[in-house]
Phi, psi and omega in degrees: 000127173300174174281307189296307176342287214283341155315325176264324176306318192265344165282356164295330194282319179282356160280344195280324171294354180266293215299330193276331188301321172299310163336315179266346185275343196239019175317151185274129179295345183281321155336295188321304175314306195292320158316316214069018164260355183290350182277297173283347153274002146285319164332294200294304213283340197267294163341300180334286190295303181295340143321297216270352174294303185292315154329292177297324162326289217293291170348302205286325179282331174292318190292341200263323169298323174267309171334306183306069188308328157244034183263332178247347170273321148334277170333306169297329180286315174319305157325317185287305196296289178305336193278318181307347210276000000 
């Protein structure tokens, strides 16, 4: 086999191993059943969603804390207030 030859033989393979790998990353829910796993990534996806609620809670507060101009020149004196100690 020339070099181009053997050059098209390894980019077949490697889309053909990405397809199979995306494949398996893109399962059905109805699979899922079939495993006994499906009970549990709903668990961990429930999980997730409340991490990430709570994130956005925490985010929001944080947005709200630094926006505030005077809730934070206030916050520096305290800071400040404290250092001095």
């Amino acid at each position: 086999m020339s070099g181009g030859q053997v050059m098209v033989v390894l980019i077949v393979m490697i889309v053909m191993i990405a397809s199979v790998v995306r494949g398996k990353h893109r399962r059905s829910p109805g699979l899922d059943l079939m495993d006994g796993s499906h009970g549990e990534q709903d668990g961990e996806t429930r999980a997730m969603r409340r991490e990430m609620q709570q994130l956005k809670e925490r985010i929001q507060v944080l947005e709200r804390v630094i926006t505030d101009n005077h809730k934070t020149v206030d916050l520096d004196r305290e800071i400040d207030r404290l250092r001095d100690r």
